Coordinates of C-alpha atoms in Angstrom, one line a residue:
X1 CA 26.9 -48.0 14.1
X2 CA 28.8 -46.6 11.2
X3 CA 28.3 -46.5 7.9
X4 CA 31.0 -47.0 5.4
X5 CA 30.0 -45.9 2.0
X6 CA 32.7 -45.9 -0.8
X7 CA 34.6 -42.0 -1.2
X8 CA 32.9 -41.8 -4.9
X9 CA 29.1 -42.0 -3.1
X10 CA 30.2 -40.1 0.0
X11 CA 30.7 -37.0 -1.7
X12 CA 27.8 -37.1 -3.5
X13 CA 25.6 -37.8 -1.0
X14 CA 24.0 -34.2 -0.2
X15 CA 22.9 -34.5 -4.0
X16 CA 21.7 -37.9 -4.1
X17 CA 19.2 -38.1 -1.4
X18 CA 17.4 -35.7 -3.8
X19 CA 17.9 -37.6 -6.8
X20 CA 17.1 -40.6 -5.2
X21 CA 13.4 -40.1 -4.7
X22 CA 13.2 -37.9 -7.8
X23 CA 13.9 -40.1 -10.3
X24 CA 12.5 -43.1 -8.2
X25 CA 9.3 -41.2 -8.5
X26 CA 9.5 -40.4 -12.3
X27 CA 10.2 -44.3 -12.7
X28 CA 7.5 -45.2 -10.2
X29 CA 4.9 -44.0 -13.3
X30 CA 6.3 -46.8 -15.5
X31 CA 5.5 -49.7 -13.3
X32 CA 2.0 -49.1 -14.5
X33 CA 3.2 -51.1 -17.6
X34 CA 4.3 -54.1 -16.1
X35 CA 1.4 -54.4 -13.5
X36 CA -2.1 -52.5 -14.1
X37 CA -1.7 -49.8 -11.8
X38 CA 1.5 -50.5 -10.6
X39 CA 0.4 -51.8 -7.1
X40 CA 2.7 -54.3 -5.5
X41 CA 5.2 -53.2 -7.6
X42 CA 5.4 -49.9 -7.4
X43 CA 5.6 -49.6 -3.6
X44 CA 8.1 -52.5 -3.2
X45 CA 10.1 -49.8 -5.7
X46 CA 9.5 -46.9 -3.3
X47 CA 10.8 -48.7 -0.6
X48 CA 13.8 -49.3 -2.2
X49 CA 14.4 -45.9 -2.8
X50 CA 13.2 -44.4 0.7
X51 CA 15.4 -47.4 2.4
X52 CA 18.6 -46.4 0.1
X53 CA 17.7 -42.6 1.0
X54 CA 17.9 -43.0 4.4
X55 CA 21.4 -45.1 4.1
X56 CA 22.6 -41.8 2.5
X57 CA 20.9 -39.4 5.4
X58 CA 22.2 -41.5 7.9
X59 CA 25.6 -41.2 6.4
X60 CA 25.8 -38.3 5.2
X61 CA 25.0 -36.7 9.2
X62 CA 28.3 -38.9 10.7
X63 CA 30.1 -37.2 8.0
X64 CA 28.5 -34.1 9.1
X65 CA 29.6 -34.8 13.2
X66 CA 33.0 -35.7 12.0
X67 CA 33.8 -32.5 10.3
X68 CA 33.9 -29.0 12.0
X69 CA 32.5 -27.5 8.6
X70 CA 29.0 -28.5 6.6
X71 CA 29.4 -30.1 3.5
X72 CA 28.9 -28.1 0.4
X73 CA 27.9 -29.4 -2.9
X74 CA 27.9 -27.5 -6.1
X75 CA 25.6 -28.1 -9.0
X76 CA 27.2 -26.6 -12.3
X77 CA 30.0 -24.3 -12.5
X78 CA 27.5 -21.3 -11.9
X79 CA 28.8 -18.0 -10.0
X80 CA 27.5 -18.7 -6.5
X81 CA 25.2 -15.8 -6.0
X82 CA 22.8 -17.4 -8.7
X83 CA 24.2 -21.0 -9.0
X84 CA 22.9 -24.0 -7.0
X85 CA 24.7 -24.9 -3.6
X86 CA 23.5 -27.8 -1.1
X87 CA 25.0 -27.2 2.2
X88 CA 24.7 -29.6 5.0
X89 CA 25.3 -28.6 8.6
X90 CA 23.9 -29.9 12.3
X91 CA 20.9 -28.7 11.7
X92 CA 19.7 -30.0 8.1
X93 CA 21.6 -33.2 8.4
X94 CA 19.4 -34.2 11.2
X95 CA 16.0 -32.8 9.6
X96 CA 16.9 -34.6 6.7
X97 CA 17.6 -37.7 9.1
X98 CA 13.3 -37.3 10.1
X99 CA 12.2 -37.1 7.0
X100 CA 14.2 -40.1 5.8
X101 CA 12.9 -42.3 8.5
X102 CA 9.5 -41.2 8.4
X103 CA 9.6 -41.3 5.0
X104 CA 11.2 -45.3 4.9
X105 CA 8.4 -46.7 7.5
X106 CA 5.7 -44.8 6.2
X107 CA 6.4 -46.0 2.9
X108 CA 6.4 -49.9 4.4
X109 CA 3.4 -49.2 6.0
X110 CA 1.1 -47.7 3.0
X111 CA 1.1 -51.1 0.9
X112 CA -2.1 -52.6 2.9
X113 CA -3.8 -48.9 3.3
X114 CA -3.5 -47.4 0.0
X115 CA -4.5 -50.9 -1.7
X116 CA -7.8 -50.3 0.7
X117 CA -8.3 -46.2 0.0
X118 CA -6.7 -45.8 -3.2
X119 CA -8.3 -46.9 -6.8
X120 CA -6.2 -50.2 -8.5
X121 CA -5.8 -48.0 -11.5
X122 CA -4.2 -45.2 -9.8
X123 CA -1.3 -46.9 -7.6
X124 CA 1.6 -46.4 -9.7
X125 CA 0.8 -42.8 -9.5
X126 CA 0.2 -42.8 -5.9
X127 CA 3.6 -44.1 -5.1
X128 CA 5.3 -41.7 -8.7
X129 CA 3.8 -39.0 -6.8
X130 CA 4.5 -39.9 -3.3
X131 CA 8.4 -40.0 -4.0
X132 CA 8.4 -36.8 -5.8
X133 CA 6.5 -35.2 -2.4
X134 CA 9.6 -36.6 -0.5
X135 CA 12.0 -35.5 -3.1
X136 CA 10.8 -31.9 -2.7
X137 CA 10.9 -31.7 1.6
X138 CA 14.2 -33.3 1.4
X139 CA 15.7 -31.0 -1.3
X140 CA 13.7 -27.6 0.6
X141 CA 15.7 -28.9 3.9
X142 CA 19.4 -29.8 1.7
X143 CA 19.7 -26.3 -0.5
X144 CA 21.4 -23.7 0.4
X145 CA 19.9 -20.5 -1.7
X146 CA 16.3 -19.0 -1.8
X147 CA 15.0 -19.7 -4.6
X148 CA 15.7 -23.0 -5.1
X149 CA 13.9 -23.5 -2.0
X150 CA 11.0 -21.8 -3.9
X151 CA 11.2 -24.5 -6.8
X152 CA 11.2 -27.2 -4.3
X153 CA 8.8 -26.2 -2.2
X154 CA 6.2 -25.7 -5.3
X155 CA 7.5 -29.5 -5.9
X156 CA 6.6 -30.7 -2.3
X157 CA 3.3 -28.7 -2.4
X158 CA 1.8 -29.2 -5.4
X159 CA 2.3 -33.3 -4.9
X160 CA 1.1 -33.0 -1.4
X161 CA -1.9 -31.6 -3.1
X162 CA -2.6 -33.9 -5.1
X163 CA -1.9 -37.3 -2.3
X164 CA -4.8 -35.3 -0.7
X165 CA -6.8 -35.1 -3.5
X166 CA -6.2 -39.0 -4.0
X167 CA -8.5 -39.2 -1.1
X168 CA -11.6 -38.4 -2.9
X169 CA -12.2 -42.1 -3.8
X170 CA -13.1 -42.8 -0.1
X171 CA -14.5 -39.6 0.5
X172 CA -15.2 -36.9 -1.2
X173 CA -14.4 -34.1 0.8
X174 CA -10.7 -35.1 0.5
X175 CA -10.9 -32.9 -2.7
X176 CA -12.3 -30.0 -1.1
X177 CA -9.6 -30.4 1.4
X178 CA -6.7 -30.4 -1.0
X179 CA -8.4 -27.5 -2.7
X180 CA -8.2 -25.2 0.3
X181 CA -5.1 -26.3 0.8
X182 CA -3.8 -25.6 -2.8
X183 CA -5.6 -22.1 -2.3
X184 CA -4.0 -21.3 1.1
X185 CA -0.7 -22.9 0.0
X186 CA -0.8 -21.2 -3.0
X187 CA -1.2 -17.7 -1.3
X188 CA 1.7 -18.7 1.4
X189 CA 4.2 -19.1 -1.4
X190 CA 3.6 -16.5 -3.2
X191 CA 4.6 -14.3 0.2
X192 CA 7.6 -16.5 0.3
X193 CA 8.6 -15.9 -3.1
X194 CA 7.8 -11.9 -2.4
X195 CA 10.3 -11.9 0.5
X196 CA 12.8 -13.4 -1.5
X197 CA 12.2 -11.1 -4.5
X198 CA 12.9 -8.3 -2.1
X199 CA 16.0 -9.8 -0.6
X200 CA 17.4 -10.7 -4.5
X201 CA 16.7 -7.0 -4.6
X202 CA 18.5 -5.8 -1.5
X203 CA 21.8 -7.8 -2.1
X204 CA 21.9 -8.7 -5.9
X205 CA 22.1 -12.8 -4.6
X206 CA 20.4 -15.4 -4.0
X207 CA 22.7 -17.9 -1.3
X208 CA 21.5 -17.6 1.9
X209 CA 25.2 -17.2 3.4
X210 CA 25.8 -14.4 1.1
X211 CA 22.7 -12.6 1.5
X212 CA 23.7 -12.6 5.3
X213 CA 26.7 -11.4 4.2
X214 CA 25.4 -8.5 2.4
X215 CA 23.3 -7.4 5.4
X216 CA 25.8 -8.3 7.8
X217 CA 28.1 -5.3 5.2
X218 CA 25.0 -3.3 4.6
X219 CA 24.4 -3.0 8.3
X220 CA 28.2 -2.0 9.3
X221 CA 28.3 0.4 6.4
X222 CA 25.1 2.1 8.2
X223 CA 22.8 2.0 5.2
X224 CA 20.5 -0.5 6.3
X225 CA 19.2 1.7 9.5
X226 CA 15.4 2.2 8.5
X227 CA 15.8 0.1 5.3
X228 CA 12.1 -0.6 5.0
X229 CA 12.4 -3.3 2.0
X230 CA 14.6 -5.7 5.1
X231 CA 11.6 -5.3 6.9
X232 CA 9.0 -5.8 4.2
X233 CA 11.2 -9.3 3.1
X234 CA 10.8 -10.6 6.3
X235 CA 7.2 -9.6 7.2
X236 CA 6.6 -11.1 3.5
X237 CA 9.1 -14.4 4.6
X238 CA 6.8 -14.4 8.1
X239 CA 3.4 -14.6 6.6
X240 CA 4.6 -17.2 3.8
X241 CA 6.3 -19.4 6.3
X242 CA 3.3 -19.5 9.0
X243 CA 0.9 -20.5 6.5
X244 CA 3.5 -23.5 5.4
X245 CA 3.9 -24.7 8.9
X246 CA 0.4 -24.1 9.9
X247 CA 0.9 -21.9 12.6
X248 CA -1.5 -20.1 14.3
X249 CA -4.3 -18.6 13.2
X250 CA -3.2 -19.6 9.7
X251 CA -3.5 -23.1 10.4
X252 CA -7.1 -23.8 8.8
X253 CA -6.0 -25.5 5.7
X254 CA -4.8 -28.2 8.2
X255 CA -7.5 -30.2 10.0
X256 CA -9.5 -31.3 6.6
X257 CA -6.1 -32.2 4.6
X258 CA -5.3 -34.6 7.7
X259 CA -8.1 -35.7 8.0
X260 CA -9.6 -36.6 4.1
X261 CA -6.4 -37.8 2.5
X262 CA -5.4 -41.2 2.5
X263 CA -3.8 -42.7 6.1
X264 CA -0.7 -43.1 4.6
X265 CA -0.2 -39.9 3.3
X266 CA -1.7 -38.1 6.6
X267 CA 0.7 -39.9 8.6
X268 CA 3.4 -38.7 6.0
X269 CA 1.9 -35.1 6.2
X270 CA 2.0 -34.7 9.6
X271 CA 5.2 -35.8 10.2
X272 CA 7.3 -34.6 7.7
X273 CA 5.9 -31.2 5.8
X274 CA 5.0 -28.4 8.5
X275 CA 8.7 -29.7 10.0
X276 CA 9.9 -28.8 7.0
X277 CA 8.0 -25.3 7.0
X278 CA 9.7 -24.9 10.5
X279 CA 13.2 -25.9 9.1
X280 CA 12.6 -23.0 6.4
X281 CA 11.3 -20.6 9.0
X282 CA 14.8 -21.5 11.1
X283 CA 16.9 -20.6 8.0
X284 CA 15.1 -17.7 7.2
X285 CA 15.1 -16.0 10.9
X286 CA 18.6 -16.8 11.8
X287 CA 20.8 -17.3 8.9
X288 CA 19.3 -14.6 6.7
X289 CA 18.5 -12.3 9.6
X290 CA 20.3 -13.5 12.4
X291 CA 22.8 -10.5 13.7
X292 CA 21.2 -7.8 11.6
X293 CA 18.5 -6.5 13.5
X294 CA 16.5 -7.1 16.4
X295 CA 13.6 -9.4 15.2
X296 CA 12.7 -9.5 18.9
X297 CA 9.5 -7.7 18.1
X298 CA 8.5 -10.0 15.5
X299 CA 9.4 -13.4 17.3
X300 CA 7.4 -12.3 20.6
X301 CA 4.4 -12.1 18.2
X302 CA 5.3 -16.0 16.9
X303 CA 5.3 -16.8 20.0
X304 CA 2.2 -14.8 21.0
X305 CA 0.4 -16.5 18.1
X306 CA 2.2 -19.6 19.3
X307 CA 0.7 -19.7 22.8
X308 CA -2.4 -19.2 21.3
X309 CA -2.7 -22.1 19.2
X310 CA -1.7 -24.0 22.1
X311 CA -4.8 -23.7 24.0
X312 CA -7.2 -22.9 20.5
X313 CA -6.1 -26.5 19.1
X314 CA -6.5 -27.9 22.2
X315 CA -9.7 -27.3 23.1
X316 CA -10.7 -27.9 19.4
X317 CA -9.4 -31.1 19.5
X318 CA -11.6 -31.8 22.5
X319 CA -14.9 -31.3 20.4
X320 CA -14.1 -33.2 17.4
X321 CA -15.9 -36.5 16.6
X322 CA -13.5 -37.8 14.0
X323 CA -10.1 -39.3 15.5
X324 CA -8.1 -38.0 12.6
X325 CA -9.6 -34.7 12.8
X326 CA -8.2 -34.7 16.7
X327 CA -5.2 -35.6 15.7
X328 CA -4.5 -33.0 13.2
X329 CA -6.3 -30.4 15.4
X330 CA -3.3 -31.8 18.0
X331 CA -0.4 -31.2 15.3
X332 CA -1.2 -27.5 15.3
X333 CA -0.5 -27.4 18.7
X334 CA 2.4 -29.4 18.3
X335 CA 3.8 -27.0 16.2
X336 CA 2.6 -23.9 18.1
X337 CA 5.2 -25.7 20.6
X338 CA 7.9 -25.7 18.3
X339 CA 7.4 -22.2 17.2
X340 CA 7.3 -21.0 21.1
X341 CA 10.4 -22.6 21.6
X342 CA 12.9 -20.9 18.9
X343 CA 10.5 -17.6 19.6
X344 CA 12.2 -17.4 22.6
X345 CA 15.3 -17.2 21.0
X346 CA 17.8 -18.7 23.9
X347 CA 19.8 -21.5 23.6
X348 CA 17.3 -23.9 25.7
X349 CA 14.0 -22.6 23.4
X350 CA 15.9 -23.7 20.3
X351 CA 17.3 -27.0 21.4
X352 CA 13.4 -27.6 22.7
X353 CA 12.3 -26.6 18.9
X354 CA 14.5 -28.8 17.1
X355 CA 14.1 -32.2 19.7
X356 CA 10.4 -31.5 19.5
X357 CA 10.8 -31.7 15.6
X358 CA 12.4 -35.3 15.8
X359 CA 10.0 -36.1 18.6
X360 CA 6.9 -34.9 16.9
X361 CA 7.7 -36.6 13.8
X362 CA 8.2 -40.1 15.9
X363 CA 4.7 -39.9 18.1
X364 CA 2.2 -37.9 15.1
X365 CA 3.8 -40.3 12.5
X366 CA 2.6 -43.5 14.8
X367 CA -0.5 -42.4 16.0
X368 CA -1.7 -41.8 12.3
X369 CA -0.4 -45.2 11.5
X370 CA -2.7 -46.6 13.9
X371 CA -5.4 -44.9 13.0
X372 CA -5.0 -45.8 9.7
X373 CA -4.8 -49.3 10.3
X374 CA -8.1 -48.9 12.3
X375 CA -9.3 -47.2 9.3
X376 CA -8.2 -50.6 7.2
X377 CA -10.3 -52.8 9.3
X378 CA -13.6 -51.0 10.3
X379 CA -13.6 -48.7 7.2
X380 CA -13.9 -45.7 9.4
X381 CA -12.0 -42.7 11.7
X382 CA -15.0 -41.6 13.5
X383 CA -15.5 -41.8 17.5
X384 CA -18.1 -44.6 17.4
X385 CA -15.3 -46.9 14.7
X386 CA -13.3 -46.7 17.8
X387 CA -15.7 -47.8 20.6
X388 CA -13.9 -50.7 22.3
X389 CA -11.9 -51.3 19.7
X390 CA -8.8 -52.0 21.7
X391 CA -10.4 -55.7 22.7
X392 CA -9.6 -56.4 19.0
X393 CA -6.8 -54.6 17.8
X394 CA -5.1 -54.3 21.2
X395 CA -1.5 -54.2 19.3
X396 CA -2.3 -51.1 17.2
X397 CA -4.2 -49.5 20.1
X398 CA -1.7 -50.3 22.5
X399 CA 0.3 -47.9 20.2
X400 CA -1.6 -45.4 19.8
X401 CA -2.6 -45.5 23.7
X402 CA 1.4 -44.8 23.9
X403 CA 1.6 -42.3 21.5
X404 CA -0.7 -40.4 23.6
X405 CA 1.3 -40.6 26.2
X406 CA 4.0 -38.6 24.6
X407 CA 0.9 -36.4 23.4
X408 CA 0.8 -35.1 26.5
X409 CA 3.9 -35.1 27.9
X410 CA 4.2 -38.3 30.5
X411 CA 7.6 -38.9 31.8
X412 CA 9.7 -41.6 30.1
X413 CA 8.1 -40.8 26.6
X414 CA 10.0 -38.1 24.2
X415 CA 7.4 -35.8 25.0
X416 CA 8.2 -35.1 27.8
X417 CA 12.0 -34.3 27.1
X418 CA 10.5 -31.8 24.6
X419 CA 7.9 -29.9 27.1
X420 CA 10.5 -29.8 30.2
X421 CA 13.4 -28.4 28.0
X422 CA 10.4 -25.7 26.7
X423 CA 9.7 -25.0 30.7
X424 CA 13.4 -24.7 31.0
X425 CA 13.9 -21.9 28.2
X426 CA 10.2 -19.8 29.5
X427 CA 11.8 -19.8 32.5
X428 CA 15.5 -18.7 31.9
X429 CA 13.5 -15.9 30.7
X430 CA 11.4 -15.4 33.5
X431 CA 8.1 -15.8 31.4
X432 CA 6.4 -17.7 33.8
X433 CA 2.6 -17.3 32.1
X434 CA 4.6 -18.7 28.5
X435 CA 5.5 -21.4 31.0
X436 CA 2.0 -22.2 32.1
X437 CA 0.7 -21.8 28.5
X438 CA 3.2 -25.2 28.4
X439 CA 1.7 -27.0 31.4
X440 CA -1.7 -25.7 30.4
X441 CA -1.2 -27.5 26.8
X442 CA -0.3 -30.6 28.5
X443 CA -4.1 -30.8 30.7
X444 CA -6.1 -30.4 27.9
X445 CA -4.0 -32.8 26.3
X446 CA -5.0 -35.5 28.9
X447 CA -8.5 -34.2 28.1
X448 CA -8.5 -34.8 24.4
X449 CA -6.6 -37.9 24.5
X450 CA -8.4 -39.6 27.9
X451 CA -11.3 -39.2 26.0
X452 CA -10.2 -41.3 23.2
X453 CA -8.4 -43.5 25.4
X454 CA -11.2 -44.4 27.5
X455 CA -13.7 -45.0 23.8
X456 CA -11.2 -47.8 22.9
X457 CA -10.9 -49.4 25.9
X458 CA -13.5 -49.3 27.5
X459 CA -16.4 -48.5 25.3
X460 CA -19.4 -50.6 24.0
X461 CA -19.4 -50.8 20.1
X462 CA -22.4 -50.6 18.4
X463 CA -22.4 -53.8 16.9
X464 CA -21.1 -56.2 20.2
X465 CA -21.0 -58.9 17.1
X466 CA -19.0 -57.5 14.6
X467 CA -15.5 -59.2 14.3
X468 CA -12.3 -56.6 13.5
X469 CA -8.8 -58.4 13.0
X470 CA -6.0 -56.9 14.2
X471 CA -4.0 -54.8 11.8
X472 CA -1.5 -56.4 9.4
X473 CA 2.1 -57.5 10.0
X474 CA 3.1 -54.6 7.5
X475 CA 1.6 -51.7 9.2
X476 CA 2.4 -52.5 12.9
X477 CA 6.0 -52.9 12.8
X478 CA 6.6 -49.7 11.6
X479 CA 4.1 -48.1 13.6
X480 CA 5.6 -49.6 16.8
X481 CA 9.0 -49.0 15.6
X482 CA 8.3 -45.2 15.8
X483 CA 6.3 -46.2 19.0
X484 CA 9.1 -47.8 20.6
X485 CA 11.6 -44.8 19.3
X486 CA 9.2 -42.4 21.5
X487 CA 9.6 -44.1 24.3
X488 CA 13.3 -45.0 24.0
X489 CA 14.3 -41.4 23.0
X490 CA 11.9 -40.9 26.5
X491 CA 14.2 -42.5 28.5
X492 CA 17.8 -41.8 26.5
X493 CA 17.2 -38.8 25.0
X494 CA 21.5 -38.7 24.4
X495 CA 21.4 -38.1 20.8
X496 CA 18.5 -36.1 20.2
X497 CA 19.7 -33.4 23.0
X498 CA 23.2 -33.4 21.3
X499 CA 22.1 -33.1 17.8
X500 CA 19.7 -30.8 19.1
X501 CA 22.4 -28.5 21.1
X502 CA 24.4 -28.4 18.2
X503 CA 21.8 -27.5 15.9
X504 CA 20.8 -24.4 18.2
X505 CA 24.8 -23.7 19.1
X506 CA 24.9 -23.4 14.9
X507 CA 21.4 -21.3 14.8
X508 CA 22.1 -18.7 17.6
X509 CA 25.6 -18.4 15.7
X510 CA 23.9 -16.8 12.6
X511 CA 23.4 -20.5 11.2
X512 CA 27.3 -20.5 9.8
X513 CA 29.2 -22.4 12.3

């Protein structure tokens, strides 16, 4: 269906899915006026804002697949080396696209949960802080130089921090949690913002289409043979990024910050933010670097440290005893996938990367949702809150019992889409053990989620006489409209393999069309 937006908004639109949420947020704080704490209020005004955001990402990525060039957008009438550019192609247009959704029905869905896990007094920050979060992932994934990726991604982390951290009314630990991860993210930006330093340094700019430029020159003019400070950037831009995404063994900031913060927000987390370290890791590798020397060394050691987390997560999500702590355990090998994919740097391994991003997003984001809605009603995430638990919520477990599905990789859910194209791409290349790494993630994924599957339905609670209602209206229609997505996208996967093509077609080009 198209969207017809009048030509004043449409060519605004890269800006304003920024500015929606950013201001949103700042005017989320003043809600606290009107109603102590903002509650009701305040999230009925963030989903206005996500729901208009996504209006704009949807549009703005027909405009996108109309046009045979991204859309650029220029803030200020700054030279462009050091002035602010968004540019929109295939393969933002349809990140952004994720994060909008997930960001719209996981923003309908935290009402009933945050009023349960989050202080009265402190809900008009929740949701002021909450936008800003999404303001920052959705402006990293829009720009179109380095350091204003920087700025945004200090934005996005330090608010993610502090949803963790929001946590601590339920349970303490939330704020060691967000502490690690401020310490850990803290150390992976810096990294990021060393790489770029040396890149400023290398070609005097800071637009990631001229720095390619420059290297593309530099490289032609024969002075960037044995350049060690290219080399440094990117091992610097490596490092940074893997800690964002959580790949691999740098992943250990993850598990607790799932786990501890409030359900809405890990369900936000986990769908939206280590995608959005992958984006940045996409635009690094092949627009920056792409066509100016062989990083085949460094991506078979992603995808070495990809394969590993693989099987590591896996069997660590096997021994947990907390259900969000499995699932977040789970993510890291979700990304490990993602990671292995554009590692192998063929046309299949990328187009596997960038579905699994959409899919990943769909299934984590519904399973958390269903957690936390478990979490609402029994006031727990642990093993025994879920002991035959699906007798009473059989709606919300009936999701999550789905979402597994695509977990591991059933036929007719998106998961499998993503793993067959990723079996494709190993074998293209004939890496037939990367290939069985896949298959291999897919068996201990029945173990892992078998075993929770066969706790809800079939277990014996504790307490045979305690009474659980089924989740609220509020939080299972989202959660089985992402559900339902993972299972349609299962059996039509039409426009996620298109986007997805083009988006790898645009990446394996240098990532300028």
């Amino acid at each position: 269906m198209d969207i017809e937006l009048p030509e004043s908004i449409r060519a605004h639109l890269p800006v304003l899915v920024v500015l929606l949420p950013l201001f949103g947020g700042l005017l989320a704080m003043f809600t606290g006026l009107v109603q102590r704490g903002g509650g009701v209020i305040a999230w009925a005004w963030s989903v206005l804002i996500t729901g208009l955001m996504l209006v704009c990402s949807a549009a703005m990525l027909q405009l996108v697949h109309a046009s045979p060039e991204p859309l650029v957008y220029r803030l200020g009438s700054w030279p462009e080396a050091y002035g602010i550019g968004y540019s929109v192609d295939a393969l933002n247009a349809y990140v952004i696209l994720v994060v909008s959704i997930i960001a719209f029905l996981t923003t309908v869905y935290a009402k009933d949960s945050v009023m349960a896990e989050v202080a009265n007094d402190r809900h008009h920050l929740f949701y002021s802080v909450w936008l800003l979060a999404i303001a920052g992932l959705i402006g990293i994934t829009v720009t179109g130089d380095t350091f204003n990726i920087y700025v945004l991604l200090e934005i996005s982390s330090l608010t993610v921090y502090t949803l963790v951290a929001l946590g601590g009314d339920r349970d303490r630990r939330a704020l060691v949690a967000a502490l690690k991860y401020l310490i850990l993210g803290s150390i992976g930006a810096t990294f990021i913002l060393l790489g770029i330093g040396y890149l400023l340094m290398l070609t005097g700019t800071l637009n990631m289409g001229d720095m390619h430029d420059q290297l593309v020159r530099m490289r032609e003019a024969g002075t960037l043979a044995n350049n060690r400070t290219v080399f440094v950037s990117f091992a610097f831009l490596m490092v940074g990024l893997s800690l964002k995404m959580a790949l691999f063994p740098l992943h250990l900031w993850l598990p607790n910050a799932y786990t501890y913060a409030p359900s809405a927000v890990s369900a936000l987390v986990a769908a939206t933010a280590t995608k959005v370290g992958v984006y940045m890791t996409f635009r690094f590798v092949f627009t920056i670097y792409g066509g100016v020397y062989d990083t085949s060394a460094d991506l078979q050691l992603l995808a070495l440290c990809a394969c590993l987390g693989i099987v590591v997560s896996s069997v660590a999500a096997v021994r947990q005893m907390n259900v969000k702590k499995v699932l977040a355990y789970s993510s890291v090998g979700q990304i490990a996938y993602i990671v292995l994919g554009f590692s192998l740097a063929n046309h299949t391994g990328v187009t596997a990367s960038v579905i699994h991003i959409f899919n990943h997003a769909i299934i984590k984001g519904g399973m958390f949702m269903a957690v936390g809605a478990v979490a609402l009603r029994t006031g727990g995430t642990k093993i025994e809150d879920f002991k035959g638990i699906g007798r009473q919520m059989p709606v919300t477990m009936a999701a999550f019992t789905v979402g597994g599905c695509g977990l591991i990789g059933v036929p007719l859910t998106s998961g499998f889409i993503s793993k067959w194209y990723l079996v494709q791409a190993a074998m293209e290349e004939g890496y037939w053990g990367v290939a069985a790494v896949v298959l291999l993630g897919g068996v201990l994924a029945i173990v892992y989620v078998w075993r929770l599957i066969e706790i809800i339905w079939f277990g014996t609670p504790d307490d045979p006489n305690k009474r659980v209602k089924e989740a609220p209206l509020s939080m299972l229609v989202p959660m089985w409209i992402l559900i339902g997505a993972s299972v349609y996208f299962g059996i039509d996967a039409t426009w996620t393999a298109d986007s997805a093509r083009a988006a790898a077609s645009l990446l394996l080009n240098g990532g300028h069309g």
